[in-house]
Coordinates of C-alpha atoms in Angstrom, one line a residue:
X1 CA 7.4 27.0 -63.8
X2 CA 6.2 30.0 -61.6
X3 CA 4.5 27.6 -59.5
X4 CA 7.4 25.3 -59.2
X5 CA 9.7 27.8 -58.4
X6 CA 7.2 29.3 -55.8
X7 CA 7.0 25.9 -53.4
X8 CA 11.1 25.6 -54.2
X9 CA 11.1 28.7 -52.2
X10 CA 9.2 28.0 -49.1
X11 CA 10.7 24.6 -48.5
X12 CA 13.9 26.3 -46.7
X13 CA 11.7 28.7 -44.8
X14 CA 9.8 25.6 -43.4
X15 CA 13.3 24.0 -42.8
X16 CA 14.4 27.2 -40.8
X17 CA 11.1 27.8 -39.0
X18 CA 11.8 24.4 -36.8
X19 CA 15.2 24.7 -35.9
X20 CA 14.7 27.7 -33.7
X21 CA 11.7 25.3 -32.2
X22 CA 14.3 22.0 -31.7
X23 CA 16.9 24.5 -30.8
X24 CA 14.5 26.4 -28.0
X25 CA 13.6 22.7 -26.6
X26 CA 17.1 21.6 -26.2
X27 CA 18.1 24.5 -24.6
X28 CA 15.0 23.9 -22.2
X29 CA 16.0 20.2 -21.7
X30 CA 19.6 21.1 -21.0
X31 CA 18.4 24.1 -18.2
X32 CA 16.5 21.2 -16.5
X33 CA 19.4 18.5 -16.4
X34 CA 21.8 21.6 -15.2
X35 CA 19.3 22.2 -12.0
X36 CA 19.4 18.5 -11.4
X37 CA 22.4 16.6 -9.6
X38 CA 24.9 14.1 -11.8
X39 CA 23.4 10.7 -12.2
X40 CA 19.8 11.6 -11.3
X41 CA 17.0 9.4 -12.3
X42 CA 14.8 10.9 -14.4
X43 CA 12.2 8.6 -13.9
X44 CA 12.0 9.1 -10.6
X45 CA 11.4 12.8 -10.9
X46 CA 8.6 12.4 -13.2
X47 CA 7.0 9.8 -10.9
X48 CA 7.5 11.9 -7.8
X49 CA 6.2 15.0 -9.8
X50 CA 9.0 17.3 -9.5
X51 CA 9.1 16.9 -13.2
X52 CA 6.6 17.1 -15.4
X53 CA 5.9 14.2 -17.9
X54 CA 7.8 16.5 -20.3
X55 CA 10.7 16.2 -18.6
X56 CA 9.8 20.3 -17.4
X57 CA 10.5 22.5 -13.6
X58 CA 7.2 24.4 -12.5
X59 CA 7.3 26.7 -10.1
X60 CA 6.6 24.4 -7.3
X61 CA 8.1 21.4 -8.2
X62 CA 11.5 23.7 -8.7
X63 CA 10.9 25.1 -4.9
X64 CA 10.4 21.4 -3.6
X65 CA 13.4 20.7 -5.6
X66 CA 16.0 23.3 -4.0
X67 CA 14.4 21.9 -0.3
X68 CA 15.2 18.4 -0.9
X69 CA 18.8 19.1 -2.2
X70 CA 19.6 21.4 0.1
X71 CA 18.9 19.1 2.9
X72 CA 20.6 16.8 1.2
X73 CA 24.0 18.8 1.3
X74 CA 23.3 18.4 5.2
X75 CA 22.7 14.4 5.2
X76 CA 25.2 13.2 2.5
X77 CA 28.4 14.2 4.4
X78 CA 26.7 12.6 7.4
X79 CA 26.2 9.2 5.5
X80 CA 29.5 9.1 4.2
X81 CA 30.8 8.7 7.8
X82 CA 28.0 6.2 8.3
X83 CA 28.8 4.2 5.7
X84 CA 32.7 4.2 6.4
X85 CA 34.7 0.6 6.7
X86 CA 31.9 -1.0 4.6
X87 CA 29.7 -0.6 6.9
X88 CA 25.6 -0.9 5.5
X89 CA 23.9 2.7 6.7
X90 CA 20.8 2.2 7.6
X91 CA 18.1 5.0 8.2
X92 CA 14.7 5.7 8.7
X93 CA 12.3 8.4 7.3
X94 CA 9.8 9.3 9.8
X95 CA 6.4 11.2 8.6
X96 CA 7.6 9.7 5.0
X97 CA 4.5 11.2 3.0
X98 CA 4.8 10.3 -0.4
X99 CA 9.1 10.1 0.4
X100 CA 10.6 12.6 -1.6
X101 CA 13.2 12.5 1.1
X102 CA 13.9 8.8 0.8
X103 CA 13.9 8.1 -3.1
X104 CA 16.0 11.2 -3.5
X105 CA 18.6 9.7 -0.6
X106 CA 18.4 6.4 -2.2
X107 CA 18.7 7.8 -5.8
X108 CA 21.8 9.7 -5.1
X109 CA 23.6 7.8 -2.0
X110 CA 22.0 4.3 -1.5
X111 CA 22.0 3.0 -4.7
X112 CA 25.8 4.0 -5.9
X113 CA 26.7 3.2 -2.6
X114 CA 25.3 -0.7 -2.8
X115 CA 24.4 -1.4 0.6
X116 CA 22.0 0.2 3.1
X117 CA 18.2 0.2 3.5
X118 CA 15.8 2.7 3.9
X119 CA 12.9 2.5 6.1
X120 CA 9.6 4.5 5.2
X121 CA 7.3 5.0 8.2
X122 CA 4.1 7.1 7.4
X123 CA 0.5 6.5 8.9
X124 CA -1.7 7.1 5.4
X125 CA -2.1 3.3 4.0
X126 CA -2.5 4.7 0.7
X127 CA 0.9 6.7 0.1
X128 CA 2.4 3.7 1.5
X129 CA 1.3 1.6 -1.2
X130 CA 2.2 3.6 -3.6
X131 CA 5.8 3.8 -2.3
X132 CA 5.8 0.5 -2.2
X133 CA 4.9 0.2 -6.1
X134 CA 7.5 2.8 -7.4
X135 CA 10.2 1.4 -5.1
X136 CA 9.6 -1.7 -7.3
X137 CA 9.1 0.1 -10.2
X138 CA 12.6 1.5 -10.1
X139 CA 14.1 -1.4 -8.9
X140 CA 14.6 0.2 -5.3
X141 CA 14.8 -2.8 -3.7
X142 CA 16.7 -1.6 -0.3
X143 CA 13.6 0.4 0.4
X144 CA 10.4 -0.6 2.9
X145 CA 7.8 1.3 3.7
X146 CA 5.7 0.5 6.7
X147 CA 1.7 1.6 7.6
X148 CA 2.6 3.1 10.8
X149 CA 2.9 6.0 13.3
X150 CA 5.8 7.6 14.4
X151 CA 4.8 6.2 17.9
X152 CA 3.9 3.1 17.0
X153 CA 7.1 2.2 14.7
X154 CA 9.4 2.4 17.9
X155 CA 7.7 -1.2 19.2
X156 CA 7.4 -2.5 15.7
X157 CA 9.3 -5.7 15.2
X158 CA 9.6 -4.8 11.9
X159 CA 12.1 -2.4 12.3
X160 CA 15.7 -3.6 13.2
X161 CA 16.9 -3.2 17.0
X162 CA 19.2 0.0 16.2
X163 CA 19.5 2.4 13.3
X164 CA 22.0 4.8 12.0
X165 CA 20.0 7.8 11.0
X166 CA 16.6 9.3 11.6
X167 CA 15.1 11.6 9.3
X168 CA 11.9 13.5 10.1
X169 CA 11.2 16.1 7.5
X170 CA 7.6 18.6 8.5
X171 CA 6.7 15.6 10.5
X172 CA 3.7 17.5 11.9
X173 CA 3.6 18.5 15.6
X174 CA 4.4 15.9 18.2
X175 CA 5.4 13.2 15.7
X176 CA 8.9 15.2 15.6
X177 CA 9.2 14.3 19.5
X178 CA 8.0 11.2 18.9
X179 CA 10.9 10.7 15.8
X180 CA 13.4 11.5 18.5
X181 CA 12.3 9.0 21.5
X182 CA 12.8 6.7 17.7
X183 CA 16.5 7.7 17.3
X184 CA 16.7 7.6 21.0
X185 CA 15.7 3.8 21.7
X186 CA 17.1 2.8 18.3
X187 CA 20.4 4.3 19.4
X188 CA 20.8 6.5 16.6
X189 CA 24.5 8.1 15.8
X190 CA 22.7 11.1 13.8
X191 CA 19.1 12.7 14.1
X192 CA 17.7 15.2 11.2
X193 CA 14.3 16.7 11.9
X194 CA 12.6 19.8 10.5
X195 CA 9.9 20.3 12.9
X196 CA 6.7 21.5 11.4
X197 CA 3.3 22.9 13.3
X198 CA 3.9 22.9 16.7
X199 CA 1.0 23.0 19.1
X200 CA 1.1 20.7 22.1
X201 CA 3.2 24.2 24.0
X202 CA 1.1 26.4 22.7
X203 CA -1.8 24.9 24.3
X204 CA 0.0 24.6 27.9
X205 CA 0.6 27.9 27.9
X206 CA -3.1 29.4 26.7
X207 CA -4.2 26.8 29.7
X208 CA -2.0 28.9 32.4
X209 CA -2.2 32.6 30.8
X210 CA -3.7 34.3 33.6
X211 CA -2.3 32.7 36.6
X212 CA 1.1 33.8 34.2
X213 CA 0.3 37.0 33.4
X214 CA 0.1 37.7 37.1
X215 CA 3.2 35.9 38.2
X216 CA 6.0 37.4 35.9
X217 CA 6.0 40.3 33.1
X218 CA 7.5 37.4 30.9
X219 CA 3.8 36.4 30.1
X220 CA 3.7 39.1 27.6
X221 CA 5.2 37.2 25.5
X222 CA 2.2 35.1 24.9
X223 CA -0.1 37.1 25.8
X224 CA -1.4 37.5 22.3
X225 CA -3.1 34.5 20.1
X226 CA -0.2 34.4 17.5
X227 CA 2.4 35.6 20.0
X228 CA 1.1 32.4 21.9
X229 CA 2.0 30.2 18.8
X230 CA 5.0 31.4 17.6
X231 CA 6.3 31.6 21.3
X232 CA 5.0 27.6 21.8
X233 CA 7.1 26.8 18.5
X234 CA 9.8 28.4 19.6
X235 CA 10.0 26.5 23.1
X236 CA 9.6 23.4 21.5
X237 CA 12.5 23.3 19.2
X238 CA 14.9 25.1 22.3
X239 CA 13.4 21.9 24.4
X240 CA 14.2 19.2 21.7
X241 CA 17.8 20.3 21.1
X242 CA 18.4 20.4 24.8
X243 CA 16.7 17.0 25.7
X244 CA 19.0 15.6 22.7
X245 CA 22.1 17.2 24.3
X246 CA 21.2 16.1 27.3
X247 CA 21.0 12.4 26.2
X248 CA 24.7 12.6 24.4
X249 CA 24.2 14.6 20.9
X250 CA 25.7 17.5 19.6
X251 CA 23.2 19.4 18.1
X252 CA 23.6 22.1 15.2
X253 CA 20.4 24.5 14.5
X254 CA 20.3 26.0 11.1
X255 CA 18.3 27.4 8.1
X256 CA 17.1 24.8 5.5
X257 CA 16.0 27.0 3.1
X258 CA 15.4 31.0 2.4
X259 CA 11.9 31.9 4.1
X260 CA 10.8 32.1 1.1
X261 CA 10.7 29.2 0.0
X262 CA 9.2 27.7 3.3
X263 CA 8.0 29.4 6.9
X264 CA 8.7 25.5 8.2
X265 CA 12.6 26.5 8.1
X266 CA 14.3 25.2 11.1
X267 CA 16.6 22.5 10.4
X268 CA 18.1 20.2 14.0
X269 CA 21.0 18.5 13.2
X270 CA 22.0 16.1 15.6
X271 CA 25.1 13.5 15.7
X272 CA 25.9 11.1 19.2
X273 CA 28.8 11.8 21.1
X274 CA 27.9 10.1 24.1
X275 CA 28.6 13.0 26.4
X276 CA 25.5 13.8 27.9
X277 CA 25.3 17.1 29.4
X278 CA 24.2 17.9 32.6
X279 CA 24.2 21.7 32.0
X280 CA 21.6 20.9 29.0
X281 CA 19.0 18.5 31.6
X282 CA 19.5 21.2 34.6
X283 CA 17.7 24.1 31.6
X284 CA 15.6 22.3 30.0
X285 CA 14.0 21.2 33.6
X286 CA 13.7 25.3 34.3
X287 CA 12.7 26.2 30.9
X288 CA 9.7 23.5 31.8
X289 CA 9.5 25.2 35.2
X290 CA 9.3 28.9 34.2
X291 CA 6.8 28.3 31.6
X292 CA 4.5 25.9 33.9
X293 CA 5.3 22.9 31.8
X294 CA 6.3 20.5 33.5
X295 CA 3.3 18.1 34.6
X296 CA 2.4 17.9 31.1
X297 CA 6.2 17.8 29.3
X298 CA 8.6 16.6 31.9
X299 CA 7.9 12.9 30.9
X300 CA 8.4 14.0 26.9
X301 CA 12.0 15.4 27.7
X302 CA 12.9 12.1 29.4
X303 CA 13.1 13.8 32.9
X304 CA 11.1 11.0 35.0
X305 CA 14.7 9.5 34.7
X306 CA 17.9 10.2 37.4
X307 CA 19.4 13.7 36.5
X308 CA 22.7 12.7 34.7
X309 CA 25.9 12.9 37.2
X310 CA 29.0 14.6 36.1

């Protein structure tokens, strides 16, 4: 009876040792859903790896996370517009990667909203094909992802004649520029580039240093190695936004995220206006002049063309 009585007593200890476990891994679960965004597929996360096959937030995956969705909070307003009068947004993620960007868009915007298509454009075949599988996977079927450069995709026929937004998240150095002369020929009513690892400037200038130096007491700024490429990143993103104003944009500059979370911070948000401004061509041309840049960048930043009247 002893011994009867003995297991009669651990049975309710072994009943209250898991419910702190269940309890502990529902609260987990519910911490996870609470960081996520109403009506996101879960699936998805898991298969982009921003969750874990547990259904769990790393470290990383959380910081990739906050990126994505606080870009987002920039974008959605922006397709809302686009998508006004039932009209089918369509927009096209440059330097796609393994398109975080474009699932997430999709996932949250596109595929409530019924209409639209995404375009993937990214130069590694492989990531390609594997967007291509999970697009079918999830049933993603107003998404196409294309083996191409940034370049290259502006003369595909693949692509439609005009699209309503370009997206070009850390698209490494010139494939930003390259995103833009995109939006530009596609006619474009919004750009959204982060720019990432600018060097094509940085490289002009190291070329010209000395005769610089010499010239003007402004070449201290890049007189130094890192000065050189922080100075070069700089110019290029001042250039960008004034080439888009000049060709009829209004252009916002922001933070995407805390610097912690990303050096690669600088978010250009650009929507068509059609008022091109002379005031923006006339700087950028002596931006290009004061810096000795303009044999190699005039041609970038669209000035081989007639200087805009008015």
């Amino acid at each position: 009876m002893k011994a009867t009585a003995g297991k009669g007593r651990q049975q309710p200890r072994q009943e209250g040792s898991q419910k702190p476990h269940a309890s502990k891994a529902e609260a987990a679960k519910a911490a996870v859903l609470a960081e996520l965004r109403p009506g996101q597929s879960i699936e998805l996360l898991k298969e982009l790896h921003i969750l874990t096959r547990e259904g769990q937030l790393n470290q990383d995956s959380r910081r990739k996370l906050k990126q994505v969705y606080h870009l987002y909070q920039f974008i959605e307003p922006v397709l809302k517009e686009l998508a006004a009068d039932d009209h089918a947004p369509s927009l096209a993620d440059h330097g796609a990667g393994k398109s975080y960007l474009g699932f997430i868009l999709y996932d949250l915007f596109f595929k409530e909203l019924g209409r639209g298509e995404i375009y993937g454009i990214e130069w590694r075949a492989e990531l390609v094909e594997r967007s291509q599988q999970l697009a079918a996977q999830l049933g993603f079927d107003r998404m196409k992802f294309f083996n191409l450069s940034v370049a290259a995709s502006t003369q595909s026929h693949d692509m439609p004649e005009t699209i309503d937004m370009v997206t070009a998240l850390h698209a490494c150095d010139t494939a930003t520029d390259d995103a833009i002369a995109f939006g530009l020929e596609k006619k474009a009513r919004a750009m959204v580039l982060v720019p990432c690892c600018q060097a094509e400037v940085a490289a002009c200038l190291r070329q010209g240093k000395a005769l610089q130096l010499a010239r003007t007491p402004l070449a201290e700024l890049w007189r130094h190695p890192i000065h050189t490429r922080e100075l070069g990143s700089q110019i290029t993103n001042v250039l960008r936004c004034l080439h888009l104003e000049a060709s009829g944009y209004q252009v916002t500059v922001t933070e995407l995220v805390g610097w912690e979370h990303s050096m690669k911070n600088e978010l250009i948000l650009a929507r068509y206006t059609g008022q091109k401004k002379r005031s923006a061509r006339e700087r950028l041309e002596a931006i290009l002049k004061e810096f000795g840049l303009e044999q190699a960048l005039a041609a970038r930043f669209g000035l081989s063309e007639p200087a805009v009247i008015g």
